[in-house]
Amino acid sequence: MTDALVIGAGPAGLMAAEMLAVAGRSVTICDAKPSFGRKFLMAGKSGLNLTKDVSPDDLLAAYEEAAPPLDLILRAFDANAVQDWARGLGQDVFTGSTGRVFPTAMKASPLLRAWLARLDGLGVVRHTRWRWQGWDNGVPVFETPDGCQQLQAHVTVLALGGASWARLGSDGAWAVFLAEKGVPLAPFQPANVGLNIPWSEHMASVLGQALKGISWNVGDYVSRGEAIISAQGLEGGGIYTLSKHLRSGAPLHVDLLPDWDVAKIVARLSRPHGKTSVTNHLRKALRLGKPQIALLQEFGRPLPADPAQLARLIKRLNIPYAGLRPMDEAISTAGGVPFSVLDDTLMLRNVPGVFCAGEMLDWEAPTGGYLLTACLATGRWAGQAAARFNPA
């Protein structure tokens, strides 16, 4: 028996456990993996982008259709609050040129250690290798190293992650247990994920190189982020931002010179270049890098001899792709628990006393600090609400 149970020890679960403990509830937190915060630590390998230093309105806009149900939650724990929280754990932060906020240590492990120490100080009981197996007559059941265990609780917060990076704990296996309770779920879909592109041998020389200073376009959506040419296709923030719109197979175009208009490109291409090869002419006249030229030749050959036609191709080059990379490679997922089945406290309407938080909720956002911010904010919101809950 425990007063409050948190299942899932990522950022949302840890935040919920902290809120419950601060409120005076006796808390047990369980996770299926051998240690806590494994996906959190993986995010730290690239610097741990905590949040985006923008206004509350701009922060909220990044969540698009999920903005209304997240409005109060994110305003209660916005970008400034995330930074204050990190500092409160002894981790100084800084804001980069793009507004992304990182811990000065540029990794997650010091912050996680301090956070777990705080939870220990609050008396939170931690169980690892406890894999949730649903409910038996309303009591949570776990598969553990010591066999099947049941742990009854007055209140429960589920913070089980999405359905990507299964090896780190987010496998979406929890969906069947909620479905058994009659909770309708939105299908999982990859978000912030790369593209499959079957390159020709022509691209071998630029694999691993970055496409910079370009603009990706899907309909009215534009991304100025860079991308990496991988053996499988394209990866990187510039592509991840558009993955929501690419899931349906919408056409993708790239503007290789977004800061130049067609007239300027035509003027440069019209300069005499004698016996200089087309590749060198593109490099010298337009300052295109090797990856950009390779991409242009991959999908634009035979290149038009007419400068105006070539300029238009450079400004709108079609990028054929063969779908998205597998969901387990996605940084995050869409789908999960719809806000429509939750009340304003993030409690399941038809399972009283059970709250949901983090990536298992049906929202998505681009990389850049938005993912972690919403996980922390929803964990805080659900934990505070769970602390106030008293079963009838």
GROMACS .gro file of C-alpha atoms in nm:
model
  392
    1MET     CA    1   0.000   0.000   0.000
    2THR     CA    2   0.118   0.350  -0.081
    3ASP     CA    3  -0.056   0.683  -0.056
    4ALA     CA    4   0.053   0.810  -0.399
    5LEU     CA    5   0.195   0.605  -0.686
    6VAL     CA    6   0.383   0.741  -0.987
    7ILE     CA    7   0.449   0.500  -1.274
    8GLY     CA    8   0.727   0.615  -1.506
    9ALA     CA    9   1.046   0.790  -1.398
   10GLY     CA   10   1.111   1.030  -1.682
   11PRO     CA   11   1.088   1.409  -1.640
   12ALA     CA   12   0.707   1.410  -1.612
   13GLY     CA   13   0.701   1.131  -1.355
   14LEU     CA   14   0.981   1.277  -1.146
   15MET     CA   15   0.811   1.616  -1.144
   16ALA     CA   16   0.478   1.460  -1.042
   17ALA     CA   17   0.648   1.267  -0.763
   18GLU     CA   18   0.813   1.585  -0.637
   19MET     CA   19   0.486   1.778  -0.633
   20LEU     CA   20   0.311   1.497  -0.444
   21ALA     CA   21   0.591   1.471  -0.189
   22VAL     CA   22   0.612   1.847  -0.136
   23ALA     CA   23   0.239   1.843  -0.065
   24GLY     CA   24   0.299   1.589   0.211
   25ARG     CA   25   0.184   1.275   0.034
   26SER     CA   26   0.375   0.950   0.081
   27VAL     CA   27   0.506   0.868  -0.268
   28THR     CA   28   0.633   0.557  -0.445
   29ILE     CA   29   0.768   0.586  -0.799
   30CYS     CA   30   0.820   0.280  -1.019
   31ASP     CA   31   0.999   0.238  -1.351
   32ALA     CA   32   1.050  -0.063  -1.576
   33LYS     CA   33   1.416   0.013  -1.649
   34PRO     CA   34   1.719  -0.050  -1.423
   35SER     CA   35   1.762   0.324  -1.359
   36PHE     CA   36   1.558   0.642  -1.374
   37GLY     CA   37   1.553   0.909  -1.644
   38ARG     CA   38   1.715   0.709  -1.923
   39LYS     CA   39   1.565   0.907  -2.212
   40PHE     CA   40   1.637   1.227  -2.018
   41LEU     CA   41   2.004   1.125  -2.001
   42MET     CA   42   2.005   1.045  -2.374
   43ALA     CA   43   1.874   1.396  -2.446
   44GLY     CA   44   2.163   1.527  -2.240
   45LYS     CA   45   2.413   1.381  -2.483
   46SER     CA   46   2.329   1.663  -2.722
   47GLY     CA   47   2.341   1.929  -2.451
   48LEU     CA   48   2.000   1.889  -2.281
   49ASN     CA   49   1.787   2.159  -2.436
   50LEU     CA   50   1.567   2.242  -2.135
   51THR     CA   51   1.334   2.501  -2.284
   52LYS     CA   52   1.303   2.787  -2.532
   53ASP     CA   53   1.348   3.135  -2.388
   54VAL     CA   54   1.039   3.293  -2.543
   55SER     CA   55   0.725   3.462  -2.417
   56PRO     CA   56   0.442   3.242  -2.282
   57ASP     CA   57   0.235   3.316  -2.593
   58ASP     CA   58   0.516   3.217  -2.829
   59LEU     CA   59   0.589   2.907  -2.625
   60LEU     CA   60   0.226   2.801  -2.639
   61ALA     CA   61   0.201   2.858  -3.015
   62ALA     CA   62   0.455   2.580  -3.080
   63TYR     CA   63   0.202   2.319  -2.966
   64GLU     CA   64  -0.050   2.419  -3.236
   65GLU     CA   65  -0.382   2.235  -3.187
   66ALA     CA   66  -0.276   2.114  -2.839
   67ALA     CA   67  -0.229   2.475  -2.725
   68PRO     CA   68  -0.581   2.522  -2.579
   69PRO     CA   69  -0.568   2.227  -2.334
   70LEU     CA   70  -0.205   2.308  -2.248
   71ASP     CA   71  -0.264   2.681  -2.203
   72LEU     CA   72  -0.304   2.703  -1.825
   73ILE     CA   73  -0.054   2.421  -1.769
   74LEU     CA   74   0.227   2.592  -1.960
   75ARG     CA   75   0.149   2.936  -1.825
   76ALA     CA   76   0.183   2.790  -1.476
   77PHE     CA   77   0.527   2.652  -1.562
   78ASP     CA   78   0.671   2.846  -1.854
   79ALA     CA   79   1.023   2.889  -1.990
   80ASN     CA   80   1.128   3.116  -1.703
   81ALA     CA   81   0.995   2.868  -1.449
   82VAL     CA   82   1.193   2.585  -1.612
   83GLN     CA   83   1.512   2.789  -1.581
   84ASP     CA   84   1.440   2.874  -1.217
   85TRP     CA   85   1.371   2.507  -1.146
   86ALA     CA   86   1.708   2.404  -1.292
   87ARG     CA   87   1.889   2.672  -1.093
   88GLY     CA   88   1.708   2.549  -0.783
   89LEU     CA   89   1.877   2.214  -0.838
   90GLY     CA   90   2.215   2.385  -0.848
   91GLN     CA   91   2.244   2.387  -1.228
   92ASP     CA   92   2.328   2.718  -1.392
   93VAL     CA   93   2.177   2.769  -1.736
   94PHE     CA   94   2.251   2.981  -2.039
   95THR     CA   95   2.055   3.087  -2.346
   96GLY     CA   96   2.206   3.026  -2.690
   97SER     CA   97   2.178   3.250  -2.993
   98THR     CA   98   1.858   3.073  -3.107
   99GLY     CA   99   1.685   3.114  -2.770
  100ARG     CA  100   1.743   2.754  -2.666
  101VAL     CA  101   1.826   2.712  -2.298
  102PHE     CA  102   2.088   2.463  -2.177
  103PRO     CA  103   2.248   2.379  -1.844
  104THR     CA  104   2.600   2.521  -1.829
  105ALA     CA  105   2.727   2.167  -1.773
  106MET     CA  106   2.576   2.075  -2.114
  107LYS     CA  107   2.461   1.736  -1.988
  108ALA     CA  108   2.174   1.584  -1.794
  109SER     CA  109   2.351   1.371  -1.534
  110PRO     CA  110   2.433   1.645  -1.277
  111LEU     CA  111   2.076   1.773  -1.288
  112LEU     CA  112   1.929   1.423  -1.261
  113ARG     CA  113   2.153   1.335  -0.965
  114ALA     CA  114   2.049   1.651  -0.783
  115TRP     CA  115   1.683   1.587  -0.861
  116LEU     CA  116   1.692   1.229  -0.734
  117ALA     CA  117   1.872   1.345  -0.420
  118ARG     CA  118   1.593   1.597  -0.362
  119LEU     CA  119   1.330   1.322  -0.402
  120ASP     CA  120   1.521   1.099  -0.163
  121GLY     CA  121   1.525   1.384   0.087
  122LEU     CA  122   1.148   1.412   0.053
  123GLY     CA  123   1.112   1.043   0.136
  124VAL     CA  124   1.010   0.924  -0.209
  125VAL     CA  125   1.044   0.546  -0.242
  126ARG     CA  126   1.200   0.436  -0.570
  127HIS     CA  127   1.157   0.101  -0.743
  128THR     CA  128   1.346   0.004  -1.059
  129ARG     CA  129   1.276  -0.295  -1.284
  130TRP     CA  130   0.910  -0.272  -1.189
  131ARG     CA  131   0.719  -0.304  -1.516
  132TRP     CA  132   0.356  -0.205  -1.495
  133GLN     CA  133   0.114  -0.475  -1.614
  134GLY     CA  134  -0.216  -0.292  -1.576
  135TRP     CA  135  -0.471  -0.337  -1.299
  136ASP     CA  136  -0.612  -0.639  -1.118
  137ASN     CA  137  -0.947  -0.543  -0.967
  138GLY     CA  138  -0.836  -0.182  -0.964
  139VAL     CA  139  -0.495  -0.249  -0.806
  140PRO     CA  140  -0.181  -0.175  -1.012
  141VAL     CA  141   0.019  -0.490  -1.092
  142PHE     CA  142   0.392  -0.501  -1.163
  143GLU     CA  143   0.633  -0.755  -1.302
  144THR     CA  144   0.943  -0.729  -1.080
  145PRO     CA  145   1.267  -0.920  -1.017
  146ASP     CA  146   1.087  -1.071  -0.717
  147GLY     CA  147   0.787  -1.182  -0.919
  148CYS     CA  148   0.443  -1.029  -0.956
  149GLN     CA  149   0.374  -0.746  -0.712
  150GLN     CA  150   0.058  -0.549  -0.645
  151LEU     CA  151   0.075  -0.195  -0.509
  152GLN     CA  152  -0.250  -0.035  -0.403
  153ALA     CA  153  -0.258   0.346  -0.398
  154HIS     CA  154  -0.505   0.619  -0.312
  155VAL     CA  155  -0.395   0.814  -0.618
  156THR     CA  156  -0.187   0.728  -0.925
  157VAL     CA  157  -0.001   0.937  -1.182
  158LEU     CA  158   0.088   0.765  -1.510
  159ALA     CA  159   0.389   0.917  -1.686
  160LEU     CA  160   0.478   0.634  -1.921
  161GLY     CA  161   0.617   0.817  -2.223
  162GLY     CA  162   0.526   0.776  -2.587
  163ALA     CA  163   0.614   0.496  -2.826
  164SER     CA  164   0.965   0.577  -2.945
  165TRP     CA  165   1.306   0.471  -2.815
  166ALA     CA  166   1.174   0.147  -2.669
  167ARG     CA  167   1.518   0.051  -2.540
  168LEU     CA  168   1.505   0.355  -2.312
  169GLY     CA  169   1.161   0.265  -2.179
  170SER     CA  170   0.915   0.443  -2.409
  171ASP     CA  171   0.751   0.151  -2.589
  172GLY     CA  172   0.381   0.243  -2.569
  173ALA     CA  173   0.298  -0.097  -2.419
  174TRP     CA  174   0.078   0.076  -2.163
  175ALA     CA  175  -0.182   0.154  -2.429
  176VAL     CA  176  -0.345  -0.189  -2.400
  177PHE     CA  177  -0.403  -0.143  -2.025
  178LEU     CA  178  -0.583   0.186  -2.074
  179ALA     CA  179  -0.783   0.040  -2.361
  180GLU     CA  180  -0.897  -0.236  -2.125
  181LYS     CA  181  -1.034   0.039  -1.901
  182GLY     CA  182  -1.233   0.179  -2.191
  183VAL     CA  183  -1.003   0.475  -2.251
  184PRO     CA  184  -1.001   0.561  -2.625
  185LEU     CA  185  -0.654   0.643  -2.751
  186ALA     CA  186  -0.520   0.832  -3.051
  187PRO     CA  187  -0.292   0.611  -3.265
  188PHE     CA  188   0.080   0.663  -3.210
  189GLN     CA  189   0.264   0.838  -3.492
  190PRO     CA  190   0.630   0.937  -3.531
  191ALA     CA  191   0.717   1.299  -3.461
  192ASN     CA  192   1.050   1.480  -3.491
  193VAL     CA  193   1.181   1.206  -3.715
  194GLY     CA  194   1.393   1.176  -4.028
  195LEU     CA  195   1.298   1.093  -4.386
  196ASN     CA  196   1.366   0.784  -4.592
  197ILE     CA  197   1.534   0.874  -4.923
  198PRO     CA  198   1.690   0.608  -5.148
  199TRP     CA  199   1.997   0.803  -5.260
  200SER     CA  200   2.186   0.721  -5.577
  201GLU     CA  201   2.559   0.644  -5.559
  202HIS     CA  202   2.613   1.009  -5.655
  203MET     CA  203   2.542   1.109  -5.292
  204ALA     CA  204   2.801   0.881  -5.132
  205SER     CA  205   3.060   1.158  -5.113
  206VAL     CA  206   2.839   1.385  -4.901
  207LEU     CA  207   2.691   1.136  -4.654
  208GLY     CA  208   2.716   1.273  -4.304
  209GLN     CA  209   2.747   1.632  -4.422
  210ALA     CA  210   2.512   1.913  -4.321
  211LEU     CA  211   2.284   2.116  -4.544
  212LYS     CA  212   2.297   2.470  -4.403
  213GLY     CA  213   2.157   2.807  -4.503
  214ILE     CA  214   1.858   2.652  -4.677
  215SER     CA  215   1.481   2.659  -4.640
  216TRP     CA  216   1.252   2.355  -4.634
  217ASN     CA  217   0.894   2.400  -4.752
  218VAL     CA  218   0.582   2.186  -4.712
  219GLY     CA  219   0.285   2.382  -4.842
  220ASP     CA  220   0.269   2.697  -4.631
  221TYR     CA  221   0.501   2.558  -4.365
  222VAL     CA  222   0.862   2.674  -4.376
  223SER     CA  223   1.164   2.555  -4.179
  224ARG     CA  224   1.504   2.724  -4.187
  225GLY     CA  225   1.679   2.452  -3.988
  226GLU     CA  226   1.968   2.248  -4.118
  227ALA     CA  227   1.962   1.879  -4.203
  228ILE     CA  228   2.217   1.600  -4.219
  229ILE     CA  229   2.247   1.379  -4.528
  230SER     CA  230   2.243   1.030  -4.378
  231ALA     CA  231   2.276   0.694  -4.547
  232GLN     CA  232   1.901   0.646  -4.499
  233GLY     CA  233   1.786   0.994  -4.602
  234LEU     CA  234   1.764   1.323  -4.415
  235GLU     CA  235   1.788   1.391  -4.041
  236GLY     CA  236   1.801   1.706  -3.831
  237GLY     CA  237   1.599   1.989  -3.688
  238GLY     CA  238   1.502   2.138  -4.022
  239ILE     CA  239   1.327   1.813  -4.118
  240TYR     CA  240   1.198   1.722  -3.772
  241THR     CA  241   1.000   2.045  -3.754
  242LEU     CA  242   0.805   1.940  -4.063
  243SER     CA  243   0.752   1.573  -3.978
  244LYS     CA  244   0.396   1.639  -3.862
  245HIS     CA  245   0.312   1.765  -4.212
  246LEU     CA  246   0.519   1.501  -4.393
  247ARG     CA  247   0.339   1.206  -4.231
  248SER     CA  248   0.062   1.238  -4.489
  249GLY     CA  249   0.313   1.229  -4.776
  250ALA     CA  250   0.286   1.601  -4.859
  251PRO     CA  251   0.539   1.727  -5.118
  252LEU     CA  252   0.868   1.857  -4.980
  253HIS     CA  253   1.070   2.131  -5.150
  254VAL     CA  254   1.395   2.301  -5.060
  255ASP     CA  255   1.510   2.653  -5.138
  256LEU     CA  256   1.887   2.630  -5.161
  257LEU     CA  257   1.927   3.009  -5.150
  258PRO     CA  258   1.638   3.144  -4.939
  259ASP     CA  259   1.801   3.485  -4.892
  260TRP     CA  260   1.846   3.544  -5.267
  261ASP     CA  261   1.567   3.621  -5.511
  262VAL     CA  262   1.547   3.468  -5.858
  263ALA     CA  263   1.676   3.784  -6.026
  264LYS     CA  264   1.996   3.782  -5.822
  265ILE     CA  265   2.056   3.414  -5.894
  266VAL     CA  266   1.995   3.464  -6.267
  267ALA     CA  267   2.240   3.755  -6.272
  268ARG     CA  268   2.509   3.545  -6.105
  269LEU     CA  269   2.448   3.241  -6.326
  270SER     CA  270   2.463   3.459  -6.639
  271ARG     CA  271   2.822   3.557  -6.576
  272PRO     CA  272   3.066   3.406  -6.828
  273HIS     CA  273   3.238   3.099  -6.686
  274GLY     CA  274   3.438   2.974  -6.984
  275LYS     CA  275   3.547   2.613  -6.943
  276THR     CA  276   3.462   2.604  -6.573
  277SER     CA  277   3.248   2.302  -6.490
  278VAL     CA  278   2.887   2.346  -6.389
  279THR     CA  279   2.973   2.235  -6.036
  280ASN     CA  280   3.248   2.493  -5.996
  281HIS     CA  281   3.032   2.761  -6.155
  282LEU     CA  282   2.756   2.694  -5.903
  283ARG     CA  283   3.008   2.700  -5.622
  284LYS     CA  284   3.179   3.022  -5.729
  285ALA     CA  285   2.882   3.218  -5.862
  286LEU     CA  286   2.628   3.119  -5.598
  287ARG     CA  287   2.852   3.014  -5.309
  288LEU     CA  288   2.672   2.683  -5.288
  289GLY     CA  289   2.842   2.420  -5.076
  290LYS     CA  290   2.918   2.067  -5.185
  291PRO     CA  291   2.612   1.915  -5.010
  292GLN     CA  292   2.377   2.169  -5.171
  293ILE     CA  293   2.522   2.109  -5.515
  294ALA     CA  294   2.500   1.734  -5.466
  295LEU     CA  295   2.133   1.763  -5.368
  296LEU     CA  296   2.062   1.983  -5.670
  297GLN     CA  297   2.225   1.735  -5.903
  298GLU     CA  298   2.056   1.439  -5.736
  299PHE     CA  299   1.706   1.569  -5.800
  300GLY     CA  300   1.754   1.833  -6.070
  301ARG     CA  301   1.953   1.658  -6.342
  302PRO     CA  302   1.980   1.726  -6.620
  303LEU     CA  303   2.030   2.079  -6.494
  304PRO     CA  304   1.869   2.342  -6.719
  305ALA     CA  305   2.112   2.541  -6.931
  306ASP     CA  306   1.887   2.845  -6.914
  307PRO     CA  307   1.985   3.059  -6.610
  308ALA     CA  308   1.624   3.153  -6.534
  309GLN     CA  309   1.507   2.791  -6.533
  310LEU     CA  310   1.802   2.685  -6.320
  311ALA     CA  311   1.737   2.969  -6.077
  312ARG     CA  312   1.376   2.860  -6.033
  313LEU     CA  313   1.492   2.502  -5.972
  314ILE     CA  314   1.738   2.620  -5.708
  315LYS     CA  315   1.460   2.814  -5.537
  316ARG     CA  316   1.215   2.522  -5.539
  317LEU     CA  317   1.379   2.182  -5.570
  318ASN     CA  318   1.143   1.890  -5.518
  319ILE     CA  319   1.272   1.629  -5.271
  320PRO     CA  320   1.108   1.289  -5.330
  321TYR     CA  321   1.104   1.075  -5.016
  322ALA     CA  322   0.981   0.730  -4.921
  323GLY     CA  323   0.801   0.804  -4.597
  324LEU     CA  324   0.932   0.869  -4.248
  325ARG     CA  325   1.191   0.672  -4.057
  326PRO     CA  326   1.054   0.407  -3.816
  327MET     CA  327   0.867   0.530  -3.511
  328ASP     CA  328   1.121   0.381  -3.272
  329GLU     CA  329   1.382   0.617  -3.420
  330ALA     CA  330   1.162   0.922  -3.365
  331ILE     CA  331   1.262   1.171  -3.098
  332SER     CA  332   0.899   1.186  -2.988
  333THR     CA  333   0.557   1.061  -3.088
  334ALA     CA  334   0.214   1.201  -3.150
  335GLY     CA  335  -0.092   1.013  -3.032
  336GLY     CA  336  -0.171   0.861  -2.696
  337VAL     CA  337  -0.421   0.981  -2.437
  338PRO     CA  338  -0.649   1.250  -2.586
  339PHE     CA  339  -0.723   1.554  -2.374
  340SER     CA  340  -1.094   1.484  -2.434
  341VAL     CA  341  -1.080   1.182  -2.199
  342LEU     CA  342  -0.914   1.389  -1.924
  343ASP     CA  343  -1.059   1.655  -1.701
  344ASP     CA  344  -0.889   1.990  -1.640
  345THR     CA  345  -0.661   1.832  -1.379
  346LEU     CA  346  -0.537   1.565  -1.627
  347MET     CA  347  -0.734   1.294  -1.446
  348LEU     CA  348  -0.895   1.020  -1.655
  349ARG     CA  349  -1.269   1.086  -1.651
  350ASN     CA  350  -1.365   0.718  -1.632
  351VAL     CA  351  -1.080   0.608  -1.400
  352PRO     CA  352  -1.104   0.838  -1.096
  353GLY     CA  353  -0.779   0.890  -0.909
  354VAL     CA  354  -0.561   0.815  -1.213
  355PHE     CA  355  -0.384   1.110  -1.374
  356CYS     CA  356  -0.172   1.122  -1.691
  357ALA     CA  357   0.128   1.338  -1.779
  358GLY     CA  358   0.413   1.380  -2.021
  359GLU     CA  359   0.456   1.239  -2.366
  360MET     CA  360   0.184   0.976  -2.322
  361LEU     CA  361  -0.063   1.262  -2.373
  362ASP     CA  362  -0.171   1.335  -2.730
  363TRP     CA  363   0.036   1.644  -2.808
  364GLU     CA  364   0.344   1.709  -3.015
  365ALA     CA  365   0.588   1.994  -3.056
  366PRO     CA  366   0.913   2.059  -3.241
  367THR     CA  367   1.251   2.007  -3.084
  368GLY     CA  368   1.411   2.313  -2.933
  369GLY     CA  369   1.310   2.280  -2.568
  370TYR     CA  370   0.937   2.247  -2.622
  371LEU     CA  371   0.924   1.872  -2.560
  372LEU     CA  372   1.093   1.878  -2.221
  373THR     CA  373   0.906   2.190  -2.111
  374ALA     CA  374   0.566   2.029  -2.169
  375CYS     CA  375   0.673   1.707  -1.997
  376LEU     CA  376   0.782   1.901  -1.689
  377ALA     CA  377   0.475   2.126  -1.694
  378THR     CA  378   0.220   1.844  -1.731
  379GLY     CA  379   0.399   1.638  -1.467
  380ARG     CA  380   0.384   1.932  -1.228
  381TRP     CA  381   0.017   1.997  -1.305
  382ALA     CA  382  -0.086   1.632  -1.265
  383GLY     CA  383   0.120   1.589  -0.949
  384GLN     CA  384  -0.031   1.895  -0.784
  385ALA     CA  385  -0.383   1.786  -0.880
  386ALA     CA  386  -0.319   1.433  -0.758
  387ALA     CA  387  -0.197   1.573  -0.426
  388ARG     CA  388  -0.533   1.748  -0.383
  389PHE     CA  389  -0.737   1.442  -0.480
  390ASN     CA  390  -0.921   1.251  -0.213
  391PRO     CA  391  -1.112   0.935  -0.309
  392ALA     CA  392  -1.477   0.939  -0.220
   0.00000   0.00000   0.00000
